[in-house]
mmCIF file of C-alpha atoms in Angstrom:
data_model
loop_
_atom_site.group_PDB
_atom_site.id
_atom_site.type_symbol
_atom_site.label_atom_id
_atom_site.label_comp_id
_atom_site.label_asym_id
_atom_site.label_seq_id
_atom_site.Cartn_x
_atom_site.Cartn_y
_atom_site.Cartn_z
ATOM 1 C CA PRO A 1 0.000 0.000 0.000
ATOM 2 C CA PHE A 2 2.820 2.459 0.758
ATOM 3 C CA PHE A 3 4.444 2.149 -2.679
ATOM 4 C CA ILE A 4 1.052 2.391 -4.363
ATOM 5 C CA ALA A 5 0.169 5.538 -2.413
ATOM 6 C CA CYS A 6 3.479 7.136 -3.410
ATOM 7 C CA GLN A 7 3.155 6.031 -7.018
ATOM 8 C CA ASN A 8 -0.423 7.311 -7.211
ATOM 9 C CA ARG A 9 0.561 10.590 -5.549
ATOM 10 C CA ASN A 10 -1.938 10.142 -2.743
ATOM 11 C CA GLU A 11 -0.597 12.517 -0.113
ATOM 12 C CA GLN A 12 -3.235 11.727 2.517
ATOM 13 C CA VAL A 13 -2.599 7.977 2.393
ATOM 14 C CA VAL A 14 1.185 8.487 2.461
ATOM 15 C CA LYS A 15 0.836 10.653 5.577
ATOM 16 C CA LEU A 16 -1.481 8.120 7.202
ATOM 17 C CA LEU A 17 0.814 5.180 6.474
ATOM 18 C CA LEU A 18 3.847 7.056 7.781
ATOM 19 C CA LEU A 19 2.106 7.180 11.158
ATOM 20 C CA GLU A 20 2.445 3.388 11.365
ATOM 21 C CA LYS A 21 5.382 2.503 13.624
ATOM 22 C CA ASP A 22 5.931 -0.822 11.822
ATOM 23 C CA LEU A 23 6.225 0.757 8.369
ATOM 24 C CA GLU A 24 9.639 0.292 6.770
ATOM 25 C CA PRO A 25 9.724 3.138 4.232
ATOM 26 C CA ASN A 26 13.180 2.316 2.829
ATOM 27 C CA ILE A 27 12.331 -1.124 1.482
ATOM 28 C CA LYS A 28 13.140 -1.386 -2.216
ATOM 29 C CA ARG A 29 10.858 -2.796 -4.864
ATOM 30 C CA GLN A 30 12.037 -5.326 -7.428
ATOM 31 C CA SER A 31 13.053 -2.363 -9.586
ATOM 32 C CA GLY A 32 15.591 -1.389 -6.912
ATOM 33 C CA TYR A 33 13.716 1.812 -6.088
ATOM 34 C CA ASN A 34 12.275 2.715 -2.710
ATOM 35 C CA ALA A 35 9.296 5.034 -2.155
ATOM 36 C CA LEU A 36 11.465 8.143 -2.179
ATOM 37 C CA HIS A 37 13.101 7.118 -5.473
ATOM 38 C CA ILE A 38 9.672 6.511 -7.015
ATOM 39 C CA SER A 39 8.325 9.882 -5.920
ATOM 40 C CA ALA A 40 11.451 11.763 -6.995
ATOM 41 C CA ASN A 41 11.457 9.997 -10.352
ATOM 42 C CA GLN A 42 7.852 11.129 -10.908
ATOM 43 C CA GLY A 43 8.782 14.684 -9.986
ATOM 44 C CA ASP A 44 6.256 14.682 -7.147
ATOM 45 C CA GLU A 45 7.623 17.453 -4.946
ATOM 46 C CA ASN A 46 4.787 17.165 -2.415
ATOM 47 C CA ILE A 47 5.287 13.463 -1.694
ATOM 48 C CA VAL A 48 9.081 13.892 -1.662
ATOM 49 C CA SER A 49 8.684 16.695 0.873
ATOM 50 C CA ILE A 50 6.428 14.538 3.051
ATOM 51 C CA LEU A 51 8.857 11.619 2.889
ATOM 52 C CA ILE A 52 12.036 13.520 3.696
ATOM 53 C CA GLN A 53 10.419 14.923 6.819
ATOM 54 C CA ASP A 54 10.150 11.384 8.226
ATOM 55 C CA GLU A 55 13.259 10.533 10.244
ATOM 56 C CA ARG A 56 13.177 6.909 9.051
ATOM 57 C CA ILE A 57 13.807 7.859 5.415
ATOM 58 C CA ASP A 58 17.382 7.174 4.342
ATOM 59 C CA LEU A 59 18.295 10.026 1.993
ATOM 60 C CA ASN A 60 21.579 8.312 1.108
ATOM 61 C CA MET A 61 20.082 5.005 -0.039
ATOM 62 C CA GLY A 62 21.004 4.260 -3.632
ATOM 63 C CA THR A 63 19.238 2.232 -6.283
ATOM 64 C CA GLU A 64 20.258 -1.366 -6.949
ATOM 65 C CA LEU A 65 21.258 -0.643 -10.533
ATOM 66 C CA ASP A 66 23.506 2.386 -10.288
ATOM 67 C CA ASP A 67 23.490 3.354 -6.597
ATOM 68 C CA LYS A 68 21.931 6.774 -7.349
ATOM 69 C CA THR A 69 20.154 8.419 -4.452
ATOM 70 C CA ALA A 70 16.638 9.812 -4.827
ATOM 71 C CA LEU A 71 18.037 13.323 -4.576
ATOM 72 C CA TYR A 72 20.208 12.630 -7.629
ATOM 73 C CA ILE A 73 17.205 11.426 -9.615
#
């Protein structure tokens, strides 16, 4: 649900899911992208802003393919 909310640019659901203590927001999909990579790649400044405010988000996590961070994308 978290990846889908980010991919679909659903800010309210992203905010709601980030309230969950058990959420692991840095998990990568099969593509090697995490939620922050997906949102940055889509150019979704609002979701990116929401994500980087969460202390669990690893801003330095790279993709599996080329180790690029979401901020580079």
